[in-house]
CSV table of C-alpha atoms in Angstrom, one decimal:
chain,number,residue,atom,x,y,z
A,25,MET,CA,-22.1,-29.8,-9.7
A,26,MET,CA,-22.5,-26.1,-9.2
A,27,THR,CA,-19.3,-24.0,-8.5
A,28,LEU,CA,-19.2,-20.5,-7.1
A,29,THR,CA,-16.9,-17.9,-8.5
A,30,TYR,CA,-15.9,-14.4,-7.4
A,31,SER,CA,-14.9,-11.6,-9.7
A,32,ASN,CA,-15.0,-7.8,-9.3
A,33,GLY,CA,-17.1,-7.9,-6.2
A,34,VAL,CA,-19.8,-10.3,-7.7
A,35,TYR,CA,-20.5,-13.9,-6.9
A,36,SER,CA,-21.8,-16.1,-9.7
A,37,THR,CA,-22.6,-19.7,-10.3
A,38,GLU,CA,-21.6,-22.1,-13.0
A,39,VAL,CA,-23.1,-25.5,-13.5
A,40,ILE,CA,-20.8,-28.3,-14.5
A,41,ASN,CA,-22.0,-31.7,-15.7
A,42,GLN,CA,-20.2,-34.4,-13.7
A,43,THR,CA,-21.3,-37.8,-12.4
A,44,THR,CA,-19.9,-38.4,-9.0
A,45,GLN,CA,-20.8,-40.5,-6.1
A,46,GLN,CA,-22.2,-39.0,-3.0
A,47,LEU,CA,-19.4,-37.7,-1.0
A,48,PRO,CA,-19.3,-38.0,3.0
A,49,VAL,CA,-20.0,-34.9,4.9
A,50,PRO,CA,-16.9,-34.0,7.0
A,51,THR,CA,-17.4,-34.0,10.8
A,52,GLU,CA,-14.2,-32.1,11.9
A,53,ILE,CA,-11.6,-29.5,10.6
A,54,LYS,CA,-8.0,-30.1,11.6
A,55,ILE,CA,-6.3,-26.7,11.7
A,56,THR,CA,-3.3,-25.0,13.0
A,57,SER,CA,-1.6,-21.5,13.1
A,58,THR,CA,1.8,-20.0,13.6
A,59,THR,CA,0.6,-18.1,16.7
A,60,PRO,CA,-2.9,-18.8,18.3
A,61,ALA,CA,-3.6,-15.1,19.1
A,62,SER,CA,-3.0,-13.9,15.5
A,63,PHE,CA,-5.2,-16.6,14.3
A,64,ALA,CA,-8.3,-15.9,16.6
A,65,TYR,CA,-10.2,-13.8,13.9
A,66,TYR,CA,-9.8,-16.5,11.2
A,67,LEU,CA,-10.8,-19.3,13.7
A,68,GLU,CA,-13.9,-17.5,14.9
A,69,LEU,CA,-14.8,-16.5,11.3
A,70,ILE,CA,-14.8,-20.3,10.3
A,71,GLN,CA,-16.6,-21.4,13.3
A,72,GLN,CA,-19.4,-18.7,13.2
A,73,SER,CA,-19.7,-18.9,9.5
A,74,LEU,CA,-20.4,-22.6,9.6
A,75,ILE,CA,-22.8,-22.3,12.6
A,76,LYS,CA,-24.9,-19.7,10.9
A,77,ALA,CA,-24.9,-21.8,7.7
A,78,GLY,CA,-26.3,-24.7,9.7
A,79,THR,CA,-23.2,-26.9,9.3
A,80,PRO,CA,-21.1,-26.7,12.5
A,81,LEU,CA,-18.1,-28.8,12.4
A,82,LYS,CA,-15.8,-29.8,15.2
A,83,ILE,CA,-12.7,-27.7,15.2
A,84,ASN,CA,-9.7,-29.8,16.0
A,85,TYR,CA,-6.8,-27.4,16.7
A,86,GLN,CA,-3.4,-28.9,16.1
A,87,GLY,CA,-1.4,-26.4,17.9
A,88,LYS,CA,1.3,-24.0,16.8
A,89,LEU,CA,3.3,-24.8,13.7
A,90,ASN,CA,5.4,-22.7,11.5
A,91,GLN,CA,4.5,-22.3,7.9
A,92,GLN,CA,6.9,-24.8,6.5
A,93,ARG,CA,5.6,-27.5,9.0
A,94,GLN,CA,2.0,-26.4,8.0
A,95,ASP,CA,2.7,-27.0,4.3
A,96,LYS,CA,4.1,-30.4,5.1
A,97,TYR,CA,1.2,-31.5,7.2
A,98,PHE,CA,-1.3,-30.2,4.8
A,99,SER,CA,0.3,-32.0,1.8
A,100,GLU,CA,0.1,-35.2,4.0
A,101,ASN,CA,-3.5,-34.6,4.8
A,102,LYS,CA,-2.8,-34.1,8.5
A,103,LEU,CA,-4.5,-30.7,8.3
A,104,SER,CA,-7.9,-30.0,6.6
A,105,LEU,CA,-6.9,-26.5,5.4
A,106,ILE,CA,-4.3,-23.7,5.3
A,107,ILE,CA,-4.8,-20.0,5.0
A,108,ARG,CA,-2.5,-18.4,2.4
A,109,LEU,CA,-2.1,-15.4,0.1
A,110,GLN,CA,-3.4,-16.4,-3.4
A,111,SER,CA,-0.9,-17.7,-5.9
A,112,SER,CA,-1.1,-19.7,-9.2
A,113,LEU,CA,0.9,-22.6,-7.5
A,114,LEU,CA,-1.5,-23.0,-4.7
A,115,ASP,CA,-4.5,-22.6,-7.1
A,116,SER,CA,-3.1,-25.4,-9.3
A,117,ASN,CA,-2.5,-27.8,-6.5
A,118,TYR,CA,-5.4,-27.3,-4.1
A,119,LEU,CA,-9.0,-26.0,-4.0
A,120,ARG,CA,-9.3,-22.3,-3.2
A,121,VAL,CA,-12.3,-21.2,-1.1
A,122,ASN,CA,-12.9,-18.1,-3.2
A,123,VAL,CA,-13.7,-15.5,-0.5
A,124,GLY,CA,-11.0,-13.2,0.5
A,125,LEU,CA,-10.7,-13.3,4.3
A,126,THR,CA,-9.4,-9.7,5.1
A,127,ARG,CA,-10.9,-7.5,2.4
A,128,GLU,CA,-7.3,-7.1,1.3
A,129,LEU,CA,-6.2,-5.5,4.6
A,130,ILE,CA,-3.3,-8.0,4.7
A,131,GLY,CA,-2.0,-6.4,1.4
A,132,LYS,CA,-1.8,-3.0,3.1
A,133,ARG,CA,1.6,-3.1,4.8
A,134,VAL,CA,3.1,-1.0,7.7
A,135,LEU,CA,6.7,-1.4,8.9
A,136,LEU,CA,8.0,-2.5,12.3
A,137,ILE,CA,11.4,-0.8,12.9
A,138,SER,CA,13.8,0.0,15.6
A,139,PRO,CA,12.6,3.2,17.2
A,140,GLU,CA,15.9,4.9,16.5
A,141,HIS,CA,15.4,4.5,12.8
A,142,GLN,CA,12.3,6.6,12.6
A,143,ARG,CA,14.3,9.6,11.7
A,144,ILE,CA,15.6,7.8,8.6
A,145,PHE,CA,12.1,6.8,7.5
A,146,ASP,CA,10.9,10.4,8.0
A,147,ASN,CA,12.5,11.2,4.7
A,148,ILE,CA,11.2,8.2,2.7
A,149,HIS,CA,8.4,9.2,0.1
A,150,THR,CA,8.7,6.7,-2.6
A,151,LYS,CA,10.2,3.2,-3.5
A,152,GLN,CA,13.2,4.9,-5.0
A,153,ASP,CA,13.9,6.8,-1.7
A,154,LEU,CA,13.8,3.5,0.1
A,155,ILE,CA,16.3,2.0,-2.4
A,156,ASN,CA,18.5,5.1,-2.2
A,157,ALA,CA,18.6,5.1,1.6
A,158,GLY,CA,19.9,1.5,1.5
A,159,LEU,CA,17.0,0.2,3.7
A,160,THR,CA,16.5,-3.6,3.7
A,161,GLY,CA,13.5,-5.5,4.7
A,162,GLY,CA,13.4,-8.9,6.4
A,163,PHE,CA,11.0,-11.7,5.5
A,164,GLY,CA,10.4,-15.5,6.1
A,165,GLU,CA,11.8,-17.8,3.6
A,166,GLY,CA,9.5,-18.2,0.5
A,167,TRP,CA,7.0,-15.6,1.8
A,168,PHE,CA,4.9,-13.7,-0.7
A,169,ASP,CA,6.2,-10.4,0.5
A,170,ALA,CA,9.6,-11.5,-0.6
A,171,THR,CA,8.3,-12.1,-4.2
A,172,VAL,CA,6.6,-8.6,-4.1
A,173,TRP,CA,9.7,-6.9,-2.9
A,174,GLN,CA,11.8,-8.6,-5.5
A,175,TYR,CA,9.5,-7.6,-8.3
A,176,ASN,CA,9.6,-4.1,-7.2
A,177,GLN,CA,13.4,-4.2,-7.0
A,178,LEU,CA,13.5,-3.4,-3.2
A,179,PRO,CA,16.3,-4.9,-1.0
A,180,TYR,CA,15.4,-7.7,1.3
A,181,ILE,CA,16.7,-10.7,3.2
A,182,GLU,CA,14.9,-14.0,3.8
A,183,PHE,CA,15.2,-16.0,7.0
A,184,SER,CA,14.2,-19.7,7.4
A,185,GLY,CA,12.3,-21.1,10.4
A,186,ASP,CA,10.0,-19.5,12.8
A,187,LYS,CA,9.1,-15.9,12.1
A,188,SER,CA,9.5,-15.0,15.8
A,189,LYS,CA,13.3,-14.8,15.3
A,190,ILE,CA,12.8,-12.1,12.7
A,191,PHE,CA,11.3,-9.9,15.3
A,192,ASN,CA,14.2,-10.6,17.7
A,193,MET,CA,16.8,-10.1,15.1
A,194,LEU,CA,15.3,-6.8,14.0
A,195,ALA,CA,15.3,-5.6,17.6
A,196,SER,CA,19.0,-6.7,18.1
A,197,GLY,CA,20.1,-4.8,15.0
A,198,ARG,CA,22.8,-7.5,14.3
A,199,ARG,CA,21.6,-8.8,11.0
A,200,HIS,CA,21.7,-5.7,8.8
A,201,PHE,CA,18.0,-5.2,7.9
A,202,GLU,CA,16.0,-2.2,9.0
A,203,TYR,CA,12.3,-3.2,8.9
A,204,PHE,CA,9.8,-6.1,8.8
A,205,SER,CA,6.6,-5.5,6.7
A,206,ARG,CA,3.4,-6.5,8.3
A,207,GLY,CA,-0.2,-6.3,7.4
A,208,VAL,CA,-2.2,-3.7,9.1
A,209,ASN,CA,-4.4,-6.3,10.6
A,210,GLU,CA,-1.3,-8.0,12.2
A,211,ILE,CA,1.0,-5.2,13.4
A,212,LEU,CA,-0.8,-3.9,16.5
A,213,HIS,CA,-0.9,-7.3,18.0
A,214,GLU,CA,2.7,-8.1,17.1
A,215,HIS,CA,3.9,-4.6,18.4
A,216,ALA,CA,2.3,-5.6,21.7
A,217,ARG,CA,4.4,-8.8,21.9
A,218,TYR,CA,7.6,-6.9,20.9
A,219,PRO,CA,7.5,-3.5,22.5
A,220,ASP,CA,11.2,-2.9,21.9
A,221,LEU,CA,10.2,-2.4,18.2
A,222,ALA,CA,8.2,0.7,16.9
A,223,ILE,CA,5.5,1.0,14.3
A,224,GLU,CA,6.8,3.2,11.6
A,225,GLN,CA,4.8,6.4,11.5
A,226,HIS,CA,4.4,7.6,8.0
A,227,LEU,CA,4.4,5.0,5.4
A,228,LEU,CA,1.8,2.6,4.0
A,229,PHE,CA,2.8,0.1,1.3
A,230,GLU,CA,-0.1,-1.7,-0.6
A,231,TYR,CA,-0.4,-4.6,-3.0
A,232,HIS,CA,-3.5,-6.2,-4.0
A,233,ASN,CA,-3.9,-9.8,-2.7
A,234,ASP,CA,-5.7,-11.4,0.1
A,235,PHE,CA,-5.7,-14.5,2.4
A,236,PHE,CA,-7.8,-17.5,1.2
A,237,ILE,CA,-8.5,-20.9,2.5
A,238,TYR,CA,-7.2,-23.8,0.6
A,239,VAL,CA,-8.3,-27.4,0.9
A,240,ASN,CA,-6.9,-30.6,-0.7
A,241,LYS,CA,-8.6,-31.6,-4.0
A,242,ASP,CA,-9.7,-34.9,-2.4
A,243,ASN,CA,-12.0,-32.9,0.0
A,244,PRO,CA,-14.4,-31.1,-2.3
A,245,GLN,CA,-17.3,-31.5,0.2
A,246,LEU,CA,-15.3,-29.4,2.8
A,247,HIS,CA,-14.6,-26.7,0.0
A,248,SER,CA,-18.2,-26.4,-0.8
A,249,LEU,CA,-19.3,-26.1,2.8
A,250,LEU,CA,-16.7,-23.4,3.6
A,251,GLU,CA,-17.4,-21.5,0.4
A,252,SER,CA,-21.1,-21.4,1.0
A,253,ALA,CA,-20.7,-20.4,4.6
A,254,LEU,CA,-18.1,-17.6,3.9
A,255,ILE,CA,-20.1,-16.1,1.2
A,256,GLN,CA,-23.0,-15.8,3.6
A,257,ALA,CA,-20.7,-14.4,6.3
A,258,ASP,CA,-19.3,-11.9,3.8
A,259,THR,CA,-22.8,-10.6,2.5
A,260,SER,CA,-24.5,-10.7,6.0
A,261,GLY,CA,-22.0,-8.5,7.6
A,262,LEU,CA,-20.6,-11.2,10.0
A,263,MET,CA,-17.1,-10.8,8.5
A,264,ASP,CA,-17.0,-7.1,9.1
A,265,GLU,CA,-18.4,-7.5,12.7
A,266,LEU,CA,-15.6,-10.0,13.4
A,267,MET,CA,-12.9,-7.7,11.9
A,268,MET,CA,-14.0,-5.0,14.1
A,269,LYS,CA,-14.1,-7.2,17.1
A,270,HIS,CA,-10.6,-8.7,16.7
A,271,TRP,CA,-8.7,-5.7,15.1
A,272,GLY,CA,-10.8,-2.6,15.8
A,273,ASN,CA,-10.8,0.6,13.6
A,274,LEU,CA,-7.5,0.2,11.9
A,275,GLU,CA,-7.8,3.3,9.9
A,276,ALA,CA,-7.9,5.4,13.1
A,277,ARG,CA,-5.5,3.2,15.2
A,278,LEU,CA,-2.9,3.3,12.5
A,279,ASN,CA,-3.6,6.8,11.1
A,280,LEU,CA,-3.9,5.2,7.6
A,281,LEU,CA,-5.4,8.1,5.7
A,282,GLN,CA,-2.6,10.4,6.7
A,283,ARG,CA,0.3,7.9,5.7
A,284,ARG,CA,2.3,8.4,2.5
A,285,HIS,CA,1.0,5.7,0.2
A,286,ILE,CA,3.5,3.6,-1.8
A,287,ASP,CA,1.9,1.3,-4.3
A,288,LEU,CA,3.7,-2.0,-5.0
A,289,LYS,CA,3.3,-3.7,-8.4
A,290,MET,CA,2.1,-7.3,-8.1
A,291,PRO,CA,4.2,-10.0,-9.6
A,292,PRO,CA,2.5,-12.5,-11.8
A,293,ILE,CA,0.9,-14.9,-9.4
């Protein structure tokens, strides 16, 4: 069996001697998302990658599910895959399709805030400034961002359930947190849905991780098909084309080069 690995921008192959019976080729992918609109890029990337690789599969969209329900369905094999930030726990339990899906854009974080709080953020230049100002972030329960914030000793609160309530609670100002960290590839779409919030104007937080597809270990054939197709999408320019189609020029739209960069240390993953 030949496996593909990715390190420092280079794909390589490794041959492993293993005697296995011929595995059946999957005919469909059962998939879901927290919000269909925010999932459009990933869905089209999977579809177009498989088509161009000559292995189009039926996409069976299971509807909107929050992350906790997705994890449950995935563990029960009711979903073919999930898309998550890389972690050692996921790597040990599932097969990771080793192609980052956003070129680490998801690790570049901009804040959603109440408009009246912009004057407070105008004076933030460092992590310590954020701490000294008593500013607290809000995240979903068990999210990777919460782990990063904890590792960097930044105040935060976690909320269970659907993430939509975090936007609403931030807008209401009743739960004593001042911002919601979002990936630069997420925030414009979300701001359009929650116009009572504002995109913070000056700060760009960054940690180094990316979204990856995970499949169950009893589905190595799907893992192999997706990995081959996504490598081709990455190297052919299809991935960049779809990012521009769905997200536009984020550097210009969010003024990324002029923002104050705050590097976040990565916790052991």
